[in-house]
Amino acid sequence: MSKTNVGSIISLGCIRGMLDENESSRPKNPVLQLVRVNPGAGEQGGSRYKIGLSDGFELIQGIIPEHLIKTVCNGKKLDRGMIIKLTNYNLSNSIPLQASKNTSKYLVILGFELVKDVPLELYGHGHLSDDTERSRTGISRPNPIQPQQPPQPPQLRPPVPSNFGINSSHNNNITPQRSSNKNSDEGICSIDNISPYHNKWKLKAMVVQKSDLKTWTNSRGSGKLFNVTLMDDTGEIRATAFNQQADEYMNLLELNKVYYISKGKVNIAKKQFSNVQNDYEITIEAGTIIEPANNSVMPIKIKINPVKISDLVNYEKDNTVDVVAAIKEISETTQVMTKNQKMIDKRDLIIVDESEFEVRLTTWGQQVNELRHIDIGTIIVCKNTRVSDFQGRSLSMYGTSKLLIDPNIPETNSIRKWVANGGLKIETKLFSGSSYSTGSINSPEKTMSQIINENIGNNEKAEYFVTRGTVVFIKKENMYYAACPNEGCNKKVIEDGENSYRCEKCSRSYDHVEYRYIFGMNISDHTDSMWFQCFNDTGNTIIGKNANELNSMKENEELAFENWIDSRYFKTYIFKCRAKMETYKERNIIKYQVMEAIPINFVEHGKTLLDNIKELEGL
């Protein structure tokens, strides 16, 4: 090995600081010497190197993914004695190997640089293996200070091996495994420490979201799955069970209950299919152990940004919001048929908050089952619930929504006090489902010239208005798109085979699609004309057929399609609209969207105009 003063290069004694619980206090870009490099395949898939690093005084174990080594080293092999600088690293609980209350840490290295790419003499440790063996037996080798030589640092101290005692003697049966031992919190790993490089973890977490059991069939076969979102006081992570494990664990895992979970497979999270805030996700396998933490109260750390119910008018249809509210009314459970011909449970709640507004909340499937024992006045937290304009405003839970029942979090304190002081007895306000109530309780009516001259929509927030106009032109090209048929999804699908369509959001393929409108049309009144965009609900009103029917007409008889679109011209409506500034090709433009089109009842409309005239005459 090369003779170099390693002590002048490495960050002497930095490992103690790297173990600090306060991440901001840990040393940035520490320089360490490699004292062990062992390549091997990871149990969770992929290869990684197990390494030992020295700061001249202490030893810490770590893991580097093989792909990172190839990127940084450019084909060069990592070797014992090299010096590296850590540019990005995390700490995780190491795996105990024998019964002990001590839990050491190891590094998960996410970024590093080569400081010395040739092996150098180990600083103060000519024979690491000898030192390691002596430290295990309690024998310490003296390090005399020689004349004209710097003092040698103490011998390296490897982590104390210990044993993962709980559930260590299980076999990998294909049925769910439950330990007969009493559960304890010893050796628990927090969610924020879960990674593919930490194999023998054990979680204690609460189920805060649970999907229905879903099935799929495509060219590659068929199967079933369900997923849950697990949460503790450090974060959240998604866990998914497939096929036999889905059947086994579907009834075991219940919403808002706490479980011990171990022996699952950790993968990189597929962000396009989930909004759970974690870089990793868990697959429940045949050897996974899931045990109820009976009578256990779980502190959770949920990140929410709650809005008052009265402020829902400021959120557009299909936006998602977080709401903290109390239950005022509970309807009976009903069943509805989905688009894919399946029956699903549905239950409506009326919820209220301190703003003294109430709104209808619709729950589906598993959420209905978990609400079977709730009472009036129960506090709930709805995370990622979808806004609808039904009856002015309403809310609906869907696949990635989370429903927490009576959670003990700071965000519920004010509404608990409001309910305790008689808040449920106050007469609450309803959102208007009639008049011109899209966007605000009383949206103003504007002519086309007023919309243009007043520059409506030239703000950071969307503006809402009502206008009366006549449809004079509809863009016939690309009037609709092929959408996911799953209830509440509506995302665009892609073809992945003959009569097979894949929705990336649902991570599922279907043998059919639902077509949905999205087209532009020109509306005119006596003052001017403007272009507006229409989506599915408005499109059904304007076109007079749904997008599936129109697509069938276009494919089978082009002339009939053309004539039908022409027949929709010169019809007059009251349009509830939204205007919002958007950036397109580095230019700011105002886009106008029709939220609702109401056919005019000319008799009633004439009476309204006469009343307006009489009111003006009185002035």
PDB file of C-alpha atoms in Angstrom, residues 176-332:
ATOM      1  CA  PRO A 176     -49.777 -15.357   7.547  1.00  0.00           C
ATOM      2  CA  GLN A 177     -47.437 -15.726  10.468  1.00  0.00           C
ATOM      3  CA  ARG A 178     -48.385 -14.692  13.975  1.00  0.00           C
ATOM      4  CA  SER A 179     -46.060 -15.038  16.922  1.00  0.00           C
ATOM      5  CA  SER A 180     -47.216 -16.531  20.187  1.00  0.00           C
ATOM      6  CA  ASN A 181     -44.712 -14.308  22.018  1.00  0.00           C
ATOM      7  CA  LYS A 182     -45.944 -11.150  23.659  1.00  0.00           C
ATOM      8  CA  ASN A 183     -45.331  -8.122  21.474  1.00  0.00           C
ATOM      9  CA  SER A 184     -42.913  -5.476  22.703  1.00  0.00           C
ATOM     10  CA  ASP A 185     -41.478  -2.311  21.237  1.00  0.00           C
ATOM     11  CA  GLU A 186     -37.883  -3.487  21.642  1.00  0.00           C
ATOM     12  CA  GLY A 187     -35.982  -3.319  18.372  1.00  0.00           C
ATOM     13  CA  ILE A 188     -38.674  -1.327  16.525  1.00  0.00           C
ATOM     14  CA  CYS A 189     -37.502   0.437  13.364  1.00  0.00           C
ATOM     15  CA  SER A 190     -39.161   3.751  12.492  1.00  0.00           C
ATOM     16  CA  ILE A 191     -40.707   4.267   9.061  1.00  0.00           C
ATOM     17  CA  ASP A 192     -38.224   6.983   8.132  1.00  0.00           C
ATOM     18  CA  ASN A 193     -35.403   4.415   8.518  1.00  0.00           C
ATOM     19  CA  ILE A 194     -36.924   1.836   6.145  1.00  0.00           C
ATOM     20  CA  SER A 195     -34.901   1.224   2.968  1.00  0.00           C
ATOM     21  CA  PRO A 196     -34.067  -1.654   0.558  1.00  0.00           C
ATOM     22  CA  TYR A 197     -30.678  -1.938   2.317  1.00  0.00           C
ATOM     23  CA  HIS A 198     -32.187  -2.632   5.721  1.00  0.00           C
ATOM     24  CA  ASN A 199     -33.514  -6.171   5.528  1.00  0.00           C
ATOM     25  CA  LYS A 200     -34.474  -7.352   9.005  1.00  0.00           C
ATOM     26  CA  TRP A 201     -36.637  -4.462  10.137  1.00  0.00           C
ATOM     27  CA  LYS A 202     -39.732  -4.485  12.316  1.00  0.00           C
ATOM     28  CA  LEU A 203     -42.345  -1.727  12.215  1.00  0.00           C
ATOM     29  CA  LYS A 204     -44.978  -0.618  14.655  1.00  0.00           C
ATOM     30  CA  ALA A 205     -47.447   1.420  12.642  1.00  0.00           C
ATOM     31  CA  MET A 206     -51.097   2.402  12.267  1.00  0.00           C
ATOM     32  CA  VAL A 207     -53.197   1.663   9.175  1.00  0.00           C
ATOM     33  CA  VAL A 208     -54.490   5.082   8.089  1.00  0.00           C
ATOM     34  CA  GLN A 209     -55.711   4.154   4.593  1.00  0.00           C
ATOM     35  CA  LYS A 210     -56.934   0.876   3.114  1.00  0.00           C
ATOM     36  CA  SER A 211     -58.086   0.151  -0.427  1.00  0.00           C
ATOM     37  CA  ASP A 212     -60.680  -2.335  -1.584  1.00  0.00           C
ATOM     38  CA  LEU A 213     -59.574  -5.710  -2.940  1.00  0.00           C
ATOM     39  CA  LYS A 214     -58.915  -5.100  -6.637  1.00  0.00           C
ATOM     40  CA  THR A 215     -58.602  -7.597  -9.472  1.00  0.00           C
ATOM     41  CA  TRP A 216     -57.023  -7.334 -12.898  1.00  0.00           C
ATOM     42  CA  THR A 217     -56.904  -9.387 -16.070  1.00  0.00           C
ATOM     43  CA  ASN A 218     -54.679  -8.681 -19.059  1.00  0.00           C
ATOM     44  CA  SER A 219     -52.472 -10.415 -21.608  1.00  0.00           C
ATOM     45  CA  ARG A 220     -49.944 -11.258 -18.896  1.00  0.00           C
ATOM     46  CA  GLY A 221     -52.444 -13.012 -16.649  1.00  0.00           C
ATOM     47  CA  SER A 222     -54.753 -12.096 -13.788  1.00  0.00           C
ATOM     48  CA  GLY A 223     -54.526 -11.437 -10.084  1.00  0.00           C
ATOM     49  CA  LYS A 224     -55.708  -9.400  -7.142  1.00  0.00           C
ATOM     50  CA  LEU A 225     -54.259  -6.859  -4.726  1.00  0.00           C
ATOM     51  CA  PHE A 226     -55.000  -4.335  -2.029  1.00  0.00           C
ATOM     52  CA  ASN A 227     -52.834  -1.713  -0.363  1.00  0.00           C
ATOM     53  CA  VAL A 228     -52.652   0.113   2.949  1.00  0.00           C
ATOM     54  CA  THR A 229     -50.871   3.246   4.105  1.00  0.00           C
ATOM     55  CA  LEU A 230     -48.944   2.741   7.346  1.00  0.00           C
ATOM     56  CA  MET A 231     -47.984   5.632   9.585  1.00  0.00           C
ATOM     57  CA  ASP A 232     -45.974   6.243  12.741  1.00  0.00           C
ATOM     58  CA  ASP A 233     -44.633   9.410  14.354  1.00  0.00           C
ATOM     59  CA  THR A 234     -41.842   9.692  11.755  1.00  0.00           C
ATOM     60  CA  GLY A 235     -43.758   9.326   8.496  1.00  0.00           C
ATOM     61  CA  GLU A 236     -45.827   7.095   6.243  1.00  0.00           C
ATOM     62  CA  ILE A 237     -45.236   4.216   3.835  1.00  0.00           C
ATOM     63  CA  ARG A 238     -47.418   2.189   1.480  1.00  0.00           C
ATOM     64  CA  ALA A 239     -47.699  -1.614   1.728  1.00  0.00           C
ATOM     65  CA  THR A 240     -49.282  -3.820  -0.951  1.00  0.00           C
ATOM     66  CA  ALA A 241     -50.399  -7.471  -0.803  1.00  0.00           C
ATOM     67  CA  PHE A 242     -50.946  -9.543  -3.961  1.00  0.00           C
ATOM     68  CA  ASN A 243     -52.935 -12.690  -4.750  1.00  0.00           C
ATOM     69  CA  GLN A 244     -52.805 -15.230  -1.878  1.00  0.00           C
ATOM     70  CA  GLN A 245     -51.405 -12.657   0.555  1.00  0.00           C
ATOM     71  CA  ALA A 246     -54.180 -10.253  -0.471  1.00  0.00           C
ATOM     72  CA  ASP A 247     -56.772 -12.870   0.503  1.00  0.00           C
ATOM     73  CA  GLU A 248     -54.993 -13.695   3.755  1.00  0.00           C
ATOM     74  CA  TYR A 249     -54.420 -10.163   5.029  1.00  0.00           C
ATOM     75  CA  MET A 250     -57.475  -8.341   3.657  1.00  0.00           C
ATOM     76  CA  ASN A 251     -59.521  -8.947   6.798  1.00  0.00           C
ATOM     77  CA  LEU A 252     -56.598  -8.882   9.231  1.00  0.00           C
ATOM     78  CA  LEU A 253     -55.525  -5.294   8.538  1.00  0.00           C
ATOM     79  CA  GLU A 254     -58.124  -2.825   9.790  1.00  0.00           C
ATOM     80  CA  LEU A 255     -58.254   0.931   9.447  1.00  0.00           C
ATOM     81  CA  ASN A 256     -57.019   3.000  12.420  1.00  0.00           C
ATOM     82  CA  LYS A 257     -55.530  -0.043  14.211  1.00  0.00           C
ATOM     83  CA  VAL A 258     -51.864  -0.593  15.117  1.00  0.00           C
ATOM     84  CA  TYR A 259     -49.746  -3.577  13.979  1.00  0.00           C
ATOM     85  CA  TYR A 260     -46.247  -5.022  14.256  1.00  0.00           C
ATOM     86  CA  ILE A 261     -44.975  -5.790  10.739  1.00  0.00           C
ATOM     87  CA  SER A 262     -41.738  -7.460   9.661  1.00  0.00           C
ATOM     88  CA  LYS A 263     -40.234  -9.596   6.885  1.00  0.00           C
ATOM     89  CA  GLY A 264     -41.674  -7.602   3.993  1.00  0.00           C
ATOM     90  CA  LYS A 265     -39.877  -6.667   0.787  1.00  0.00           C
ATOM     91  CA  VAL A 266     -38.870  -3.017   0.430  1.00  0.00           C
ATOM     92  CA  ASN A 267     -38.774  -1.524  -3.066  1.00  0.00           C
ATOM     93  CA  ILE A 268     -38.337   1.903  -4.625  1.00  0.00           C
ATOM     94  CA  ALA A 269     -41.780   3.583  -4.562  1.00  0.00           C
ATOM     95  CA  LYS A 270     -43.649   4.000  -7.843  1.00  0.00           C
ATOM     96  CA  LYS A 271     -44.582   7.642  -7.379  1.00  0.00           C
ATOM     97  CA  GLN A 272     -46.938   7.689 -10.365  1.00  0.00           C
ATOM     98  CA  PHE A 273     -49.283   5.264  -8.589  1.00  0.00           C
ATOM     99  CA  SER A 274     -49.269   6.754  -5.095  1.00  0.00           C
ATOM    100  CA  ASN A 275     -49.205  10.076  -3.272  1.00  0.00           C
ATOM    101  CA  VAL A 276     -47.716   8.579  -0.093  1.00  0.00           C
ATOM    102  CA  GLN A 277     -44.748  10.668   1.035  1.00  0.00           C
ATOM    103  CA  ASN A 278     -41.982   8.050   1.024  1.00  0.00           C
ATOM    104  CA  ASP A 279     -39.240   7.051  -1.406  1.00  0.00           C
ATOM    105  CA  TYR A 280     -39.876   3.360  -0.644  1.00  0.00           C
ATOM    106  CA  GLU A 281     -42.832   0.993  -0.382  1.00  0.00           C
ATOM    107  CA  ILE A 282     -43.389  -2.486   1.073  1.00  0.00           C
ATOM    108  CA  THR A 283     -44.611  -5.656  -0.627  1.00  0.00           C
ATOM    109  CA  ILE A 284     -46.304  -8.120   1.740  1.00  0.00           C
ATOM    110  CA  GLU A 285     -44.912 -11.581   0.954  1.00  0.00           C
ATOM    111  CA  ALA A 286     -45.472 -15.178   2.016  1.00  0.00           C
ATOM    112  CA  GLY A 287     -42.993 -14.835   4.884  1.00  0.00           C
ATOM    113  CA  THR A 288     -44.265 -11.477   6.120  1.00  0.00           C
ATOM    114  CA  ILE A 289     -45.265 -11.363   9.800  1.00  0.00           C
ATOM    115  CA  ILE A 290     -48.163  -9.109  10.793  1.00  0.00           C
ATOM    116  CA  GLU A 291     -49.357  -9.030  14.399  1.00  0.00           C
ATOM    117  CA  PRO A 292     -52.000  -6.787  15.997  1.00  0.00           C
ATOM    118  CA  ALA A 293     -50.547  -4.488  18.654  1.00  0.00           C
ATOM    119  CA  ASN A 294     -53.552  -5.008  20.893  1.00  0.00           C
ATOM    120  CA  ASN A 295     -54.681  -2.048  23.000  1.00  0.00           C
ATOM    121  CA  SER A 296     -51.751  -0.032  21.684  1.00  0.00           C
ATOM    122  CA  VAL A 297     -52.111   3.709  21.119  1.00  0.00           C
ATOM    123  CA  MET A 298     -49.947   4.916  18.236  1.00  0.00           C
ATOM    124  CA  PRO A 299     -48.656   8.475  18.068  1.00  0.00           C
ATOM    125  CA  ILE A 300     -48.812   9.496  14.432  1.00  0.00           C
ATOM    126  CA  LYS A 301     -47.365  12.376  12.494  1.00  0.00           C
ATOM    127  CA  ILE A 302     -49.710  13.208   9.665  1.00  0.00           C
ATOM    128  CA  LYS A 303     -48.968  16.155   7.420  1.00  0.00           C
ATOM    129  CA  ILE A 304     -52.223  17.924   6.647  1.00  0.00           C
ATOM    130  CA  ASN A 305     -53.194  21.369   5.421  1.00  0.00           C
ATOM    131  CA  PRO A 306     -56.826  21.607   6.556  1.00  0.00           C
ATOM    132  CA  VAL A 307     -59.264  24.047   4.946  1.00  0.00           C
ATOM    133  CA  LYS A 308     -62.478  25.338   6.475  1.00  0.00           C
ATOM    134  CA  ILE A 309     -65.670  23.951   4.957  1.00  0.00           C
ATOM    135  CA  SER A 310     -66.847  27.497   4.170  1.00  0.00           C
ATOM    136  CA  ASP A 311     -63.726  27.944   1.983  1.00  0.00           C
ATOM    137  CA  LEU A 312     -64.560  25.014  -0.311  1.00  0.00           C
ATOM    138  CA  VAL A 313     -66.098  27.503  -2.766  1.00  0.00           C
ATOM    139  CA  ASN A 314     -62.545  28.646  -3.517  1.00  0.00           C
ATOM    140  CA  TYR A 315     -61.538  25.172  -4.753  1.00  0.00           C
ATOM    141  CA  GLU A 316     -62.375  23.938  -8.209  1.00  0.00           C
ATOM    142  CA  LYS A 317     -64.096  20.678  -9.000  1.00  0.00           C
ATOM    143  CA  ASP A 318     -61.757  17.628  -8.741  1.00  0.00           C
ATOM    144  CA  ASN A 319     -59.233  19.479  -6.555  1.00  0.00           C
ATOM    145  CA  THR A 320     -58.202  17.555  -3.419  1.00  0.00           C
ATOM    146  CA  VAL A 321     -58.243  19.104   0.051  1.00  0.00           C
ATOM    147  CA  ASP A 322     -57.731  18.150   3.708  1.00  0.00           C
ATOM    148  CA  VAL A 323     -60.679  18.711   6.052  1.00  0.00           C
ATOM    149  CA  VAL A 324     -60.998  18.410   9.853  1.00  0.00           C
ATOM    150  CA  ALA A 325     -64.663  18.174  10.836  1.00  0.00           C
ATOM    151  CA  ALA A 326     -67.298  16.704  13.146  1.00  0.00           C
ATOM    152  CA  ILE A 327     -70.015  14.308  11.982  1.00  0.00           C
ATOM    153  CA  LYS A 328     -73.491  15.854  12.111  1.00  0.00           C
ATOM    154  CA  GLU A 329     -75.582  13.242  10.254  1.00  0.00           C
ATOM    155  CA  ILE A 330     -75.032   9.648   9.127  1.00  0.00           C
ATOM    156  CA  SER A 331     -77.015   8.072   6.288  1.00  0.00           C
ATOM    157  CA  GLU A 332     -77.779   4.399   5.766  1.00  0.00           C
TER     158      GLU A 332
END
